[in-house]
């Protein structure tokens, strides 16, 4: 059977992508081959999704039509050396934070290369991915990459220079939003709610607010104004957020993650 989708690094993001692609019928399990040094990950992925697994990255790189790199940026150099004499011309898609197209193309000189940044909501088909094309990428490669990322959510094409900023915002963003939801729940508990109810309220409030903004096209400032009654509860809460530097903390978080993404690639 032809290996249509090869994954190097079967961790959180490798699994997120392959699980959706298989569940949507874009690939069959038998058309996917994953390499990972951890035997426990290999047997888990093989059992759960029916994919082929191996401890040999070279086996995946040689066989796959699309080679999906989902290892940590810190191990990219050693994997690149390991694969340096593999002769293939597959489309390489890297989701490694920070690692620039120049380094990817040096490691895979014969291959069309796409650098991408998805995020963890890809696991449930609600991901946000941005992609940038390397020099050898043809329209059909770009379409193929878009199809892959559309299977896990929304996709935008950006110039590569924007990808570190994308990483700081949507790549890392689920971590910030998770903390917001946890903090809202804690606030509810502090105000006297049982934990389970506080969590349900926090989760649905964040989800519903995002859905309202998305479906209505309303500006966030507009929505804030609509919630804020004169002399009411919301403005009392907002005053505390502003005092604690909430906006500035989020802006600085995105900037710090952006800088870290640049560092990881250098
Ligand atoms: N977790 C996230 O939210 C996002 C992560 N990314 C990027 O995705 C990549 C993977 O991240 P995660 O899936 O979170 O990490 P992870 O740690 O869950 O997965 C990495 C996998 O690579 C395997 N691995 C380690 N050394 C290897 C080697 N030499 N050859 C093959 N496999 C090897 C590990 O055993 C592990 O299963 C990173 O480069 C990260 O920057 C991108 C977008 C979002
Ligand atoms: O924290 C990280 O480095 C990865 C990249 C984006 C989200 N997680």
Coordinates of C-alpha atoms and ligand atoms in Angstrom, one line a residue:
X1 CA 0.0 0.0 0.0
X2 CA 1.3 3.5 -0.9
X3 CA 2.2 5.6 2.1
X4 CA 0.3 8.9 1.4
X5 CA 1.0 10.6 4.7
X6 CA 4.2 10.0 6.7
X7 CA 4.6 11.6 10.1
X8 CA 7.9 12.0 11.9
X9 CA 7.1 12.5 15.6
X10 CA 3.9 10.9 16.7
X11 CA 3.2 13.2 19.7
X12 CA 0.3 15.6 20.4
X13 CA 0.3 17.4 17.1
X14 CA 1.2 14.4 14.9
X15 CA -1.7 12.6 16.5
X16 CA -4.1 15.6 16.1
X17 CA -3.5 15.7 12.4
X18 CA -3.5 12.1 11.6
X19 CA -6.5 11.3 13.7
X20 CA -8.7 13.9 11.9
X21 CA -7.4 12.9 8.5
X22 CA -8.2 9.3 9.1
X23 CA -11.6 10.0 10.8
X24 CA -12.6 12.2 7.8
X25 CA -11.6 9.4 5.4
X26 CA -8.9 11.6 3.7
X27 CA -6.4 8.8 4.4
X28 CA -6.9 5.2 5.5
X29 CA -4.9 4.1 8.4
X30 CA -2.9 1.8 6.1
X31 CA -1.8 4.8 4.1
X32 CA -0.2 6.5 7.1
X33 CA 3.2 5.7 8.5
X34 CA 4.5 7.3 11.8
X35 CA 8.0 7.2 13.2
X36 CA 8.6 7.8 16.9
X37 CA 11.4 6.6 19.2
X38 CA 8.9 5.8 22.0
X39 CA 7.6 2.2 21.7
X40 CA 4.6 3.2 23.9
X41 CA 3.6 6.0 21.4
X42 CA 4.0 3.6 18.5
X43 CA 1.8 0.9 19.9
X44 CA -0.8 3.5 21.1
X45 CA -1.1 5.1 17.6
X46 CA -1.1 1.7 15.8
X47 CA -3.9 0.3 18.0
X48 CA -6.0 3.4 18.1
X49 CA -5.8 4.5 14.4
X50 CA -4.6 1.4 12.6
X51 CA -1.6 3.3 11.2
X52 CA 1.8 1.8 10.4
X53 CA 4.5 2.6 12.9
X54 CA 8.3 2.4 12.9
X55 CA 11.2 3.6 15.0
X56 CA 13.1 4.5 11.8
X57 CA 12.6 8.1 10.5
X58 CA 14.3 7.1 7.3
X59 CA 11.7 4.5 6.5
X60 CA 9.0 7.2 6.7
X61 CA 11.0 9.8 4.7
X62 CA 11.7 7.2 2.0
X63 CA 8.1 6.0 1.6
X64 CA 5.8 9.0 2.2
X65 CA 4.2 11.1 -0.5
X66 CA 3.6 13.8 2.1
X67 CA 6.2 14.0 4.9
X68 CA 4.8 15.7 8.0
X69 CA 7.5 16.9 10.4
X70 CA 6.0 17.0 14.0
X71 CA 9.1 16.7 16.1
X72 CA 10.3 19.4 18.6
X73 CA 12.5 22.1 17.1
X74 CA 15.3 21.1 19.4
X75 CA 15.7 17.7 17.7
X76 CA 15.4 19.1 14.1
X77 CA 19.1 19.2 13.5
X78 CA 19.7 15.6 14.4
X79 CA 16.7 14.4 12.4
X80 CA 17.9 16.5 9.4
X81 CA 21.3 14.8 9.5
X82 CA 19.7 11.4 9.8
X83 CA 17.6 12.0 6.7
X84 CA 20.3 13.9 4.7
X85 CA 20.9 11.1 2.1
X86 CA 17.4 9.9 1.7
X87 CA 16.4 10.3 -1.9
X88 CA 12.8 11.3 -2.4
X89 CA 10.8 14.3 -3.6
X90 CA 7.8 14.2 -1.3
X91 CA 6.1 17.4 -0.2
X92 CA 7.6 18.2 3.2
X93 CA 5.3 20.0 5.7
X94 CA 6.9 21.3 8.9
X95 CA 5.0 22.5 11.9
X96 CA 8.1 23.1 14.0
X97 CA 7.9 26.4 15.9
X98 CA 10.5 28.8 14.7
X99 CA 12.4 26.7 12.2
X100 CA 12.6 28.8 9.1
X101 CA 12.1 27.7 5.5
X102 CA 15.8 28.4 4.8
X103 CA 16.8 25.7 7.3
X104 CA 14.1 23.3 6.1
X105 CA 15.1 23.7 2.5
X106 CA 18.7 23.2 3.3
X107 CA 17.8 19.9 5.0
X108 CA 15.5 18.9 2.1
X109 CA 17.0 20.5 -1.0
X110 CA 15.1 18.3 -3.5
X111 CA 11.7 18.7 -1.9
X112 CA 8.9 21.3 -2.1
X113 CA 8.7 22.5 1.5
X114 CA 5.8 24.2 3.4
X115 CA 6.2 25.7 6.8
X116 CA 3.0 25.7 8.8
X117 CA 1.8 26.6 12.3
X118 CA -1.4 24.8 13.4
X119 CA -2.7 24.7 17.0
X120 CA -4.1 22.1 19.4
X121 CA -7.8 22.7 18.7
X122 CA -7.0 20.9 15.4
X123 CA -7.6 17.7 17.5
X124 CA -11.4 18.5 17.4
X125 CA -11.4 20.1 13.9
X126 CA -11.4 23.6 15.3
X127 CA -7.8 24.4 14.6
X128 CA -6.3 27.6 13.2
X129 CA -3.3 27.0 10.9
X130 CA -1.2 29.4 8.9
X131 CA 1.1 28.2 6.0
X132 CA 3.9 29.6 4.0
X133 CA 5.5 28.1 0.9
X134 CA 9.1 27.4 0.0
X135 CA 10.8 27.9 -3.3
X136 CA 9.9 24.6 -5.0
X137 CA 6.3 24.6 -4.0
X138 CA 3.9 24.4 -6.9
X139 CA 0.1 25.3 -6.8
X140 CA -0.8 21.6 -6.5
X141 CA 1.5 21.3 -3.4
X142 CA -0.1 24.3 -1.8
X143 CA -3.6 22.9 -2.5
X144 CA -2.6 19.6 -0.9
X145 CA -1.3 21.4 2.2
X146 CA -4.5 23.5 2.4
X147 CA -6.6 20.3 2.1
X148 CA -4.7 18.8 5.0
X149 CA -5.0 21.8 7.3
X150 CA -8.7 22.4 6.3
X151 CA -9.4 18.9 7.6
X152 CA -8.5 20.2 11.1
X153 CA -10.0 23.7 11.0
X154 CA -9.3 27.0 9.2
X155 CA -6.2 27.9 7.1
X156 CA -4.6 31.1 6.1
X157 CA -1.7 31.6 3.8
X158 CA 0.8 34.2 5.0
X159 CA 4.3 35.4 4.1
X160 CA 6.9 33.4 6.1
X161 CA 8.0 36.5 7.9
X162 CA 4.6 36.4 9.8
X163 CA 4.9 32.8 11.1
X164 CA 6.7 33.6 14.3
X165 CA 3.9 36.1 15.2
X166 CA 1.3 33.5 14.2
X167 CA 3.1 31.1 16.6
X168 CA 2.9 33.7 19.4
X169 CA -0.8 34.2 18.8
X170 CA -2.7 31.2 17.5
X171 CA 0.0 28.5 18.0
X172 CA 0.4 29.3 21.7
X173 CA -3.0 30.9 22.2
X174 CA -4.8 27.8 23.4
X175 CA -2.5 27.8 26.4
X176 CA -3.5 31.4 27.3
X177 CA -7.2 30.8 26.8
X178 CA -7.0 27.6 28.9
X179 CA -5.6 29.7 31.8
X180 CA -8.4 32.3 31.3
X181 CA -11.0 29.5 31.6
X182 CA -9.3 28.1 34.7
X183 CA -9.1 31.6 36.2
X184 CA -12.8 32.3 35.5
X185 CA -13.7 29.0 37.2
X186 CA -11.5 29.9 40.2
X187 CA -13.3 33.3 40.4
X188 CA -16.7 31.5 40.4
X189 CA -15.5 29.2 43.2
X190 CA -14.2 32.2 45.1
X191 CA -17.6 33.8 44.7
X192 CA -19.3 30.7 46.1
X193 CA -20.1 28.4 43.2
X194 CA -19.4 24.6 43.2
X195 CA -16.3 23.8 41.0
X196 CA -18.2 21.8 38.4
X197 CA -20.8 24.5 37.8
X198 CA -18.1 27.2 37.8
X199 CA -16.2 25.3 35.1
X200 CA -19.3 24.7 33.0
X201 CA -20.1 28.4 33.1
X202 CA -16.6 29.5 32.3
X203 CA -16.2 27.2 29.4
X204 CA -19.5 28.0 27.8
X205 CA -19.0 31.8 28.3
X206 CA -15.7 31.7 26.4
X207 CA -17.1 29.4 23.7
X208 CA -20.3 31.4 23.4
X209 CA -18.5 34.8 23.3
X210 CA -16.2 33.5 20.5
X211 CA -19.1 32.1 18.6
X212 CA -21.1 35.3 18.9
X213 CA -18.2 37.5 17.7
X214 CA -17.5 35.1 14.8
X215 CA -21.1 34.7 13.6
X216 CA -22.2 38.4 14.1
X217 CA -18.9 40.0 12.9
X218 CA -19.3 42.3 15.8
X219 CA -16.2 44.2 17.1
X220 CA -15.0 42.9 20.5
X221 CA -15.2 46.5 21.9
X222 CA -18.9 46.7 20.7
X223 CA -19.7 43.4 22.6
X224 CA -18.0 44.7 25.7
X225 CA -20.0 47.9 25.5
X226 CA -23.2 45.9 25.2
X227 CA -22.5 43.8 28.3
X228 CA -21.5 46.9 30.4
X229 CA -24.5 48.5 32.1
X230 CA -24.0 51.9 33.6
X231 CA -23.0 51.5 37.3
X232 CA -23.4 47.7 36.8
X233 CA -21.5 44.6 37.5
X234 CA -19.4 44.2 34.3
X235 CA -17.7 47.6 34.5
X236 CA -16.8 46.8 38.1
X237 CA -15.1 43.6 36.9
X238 CA -13.4 45.4 33.9
X239 CA -12.0 48.1 36.2
X240 CA -10.2 45.3 38.1
X241 CA -8.9 43.7 34.9
X242 CA -7.5 47.1 33.8
X243 CA -6.0 47.7 37.2
X244 CA -4.2 44.3 37.0
X245 CA -2.9 45.0 33.4
X246 CA -4.9 42.3 31.8
X247 CA -4.7 43.6 28.2
X248 CA -1.0 44.4 28.6
X249 CA -0.3 40.9 30.0
X250 CA -1.9 39.3 27.0
X251 CA -0.1 41.6 24.5
X252 CA 3.2 40.8 26.3
X253 CA 2.5 37.0 26.3
X254 CA 2.0 37.0 22.5
X255 CA 5.2 39.1 22.1
X256 CA 7.2 36.8 24.4
X257 CA 6.1 33.7 22.5
X258 CA 6.9 35.5 19.2
X259 CA 10.4 36.2 20.4
X260 CA 10.8 32.6 21.7
X261 CA 9.7 31.3 18.3
X262 CA 12.4 33.4 16.6
X263 CA 15.0 32.1 19.1
X264 CA 14.0 28.4 18.5
X265 CA 14.8 28.8 14.8
X266 CA 18.1 30.5 15.2
Ligands
LIG1 N1 1.7 21.4 21.0 C1 1.2 22.5 20.3 O1 0.3 23.2 20.7 C2 1.9 22.8 19.0 C3 3.1 22.3 18.6 N2 3.6 22.7 17.4 C4 4.9 22.1 17.0 O2 4.7 20.8 16.8 C5 5.9 20.1 17.1 C6 5.5 18.9 17.9 O3 5.0 19.3 19.1 P1 4.1 18.4 20.1 O4 3.3 17.4 19.2 O5 3.4 19.3 21.0 O6 5.3 17.6 20.8 P2 5.3 16.2 21.4 O7 6.4 16.1 22.4 O8 3.9 15.8 21.9 O9 5.6 15.2 20.2 C7 6.9 15.1 19.7 C8 7.1 13.6 19.4 O10 8.4 13.5 18.7 C9 8.9 12.3 19.2 N3 10.4 12.3 18.9 C10 11.3 12.7 19.8 N4 12.6 12.6 19.2 C11 12.3 12.1 17.9 C12 13.1 11.8 16.8 N5 14.5 11.9 16.9 N6 12.6 11.3 15.7 C13 11.2 11.1 15.6 N7 10.4 11.5 16.6 C14 10.9 12.0 17.8 C15 8.6 12.2 20.6 O11 8.7 10.9 21.2 C16 7.1 12.7 20.6 O12 6.2 11.7 20.5 C17 6.9 21.0 17.7 O13 7.8 21.4 16.8 C18 6.0 22.2 18.0 O14 6.7 23.4 17.9 C19 3.0 23.5 16.5 C20 1.7 24.0 16.8 C21 1.1 23.7 18.1
LIG2 O1 5.0 25.8 22.9 C1 5.5 25.6 21.8 O2 6.7 25.7 21.5 C2 4.5 25.0 20.7 C3 4.5 25.9 19.5 C4 3.2 26.5 19.5 C5 2.4 25.8 20.6 N1 3.2 25.0 21.2

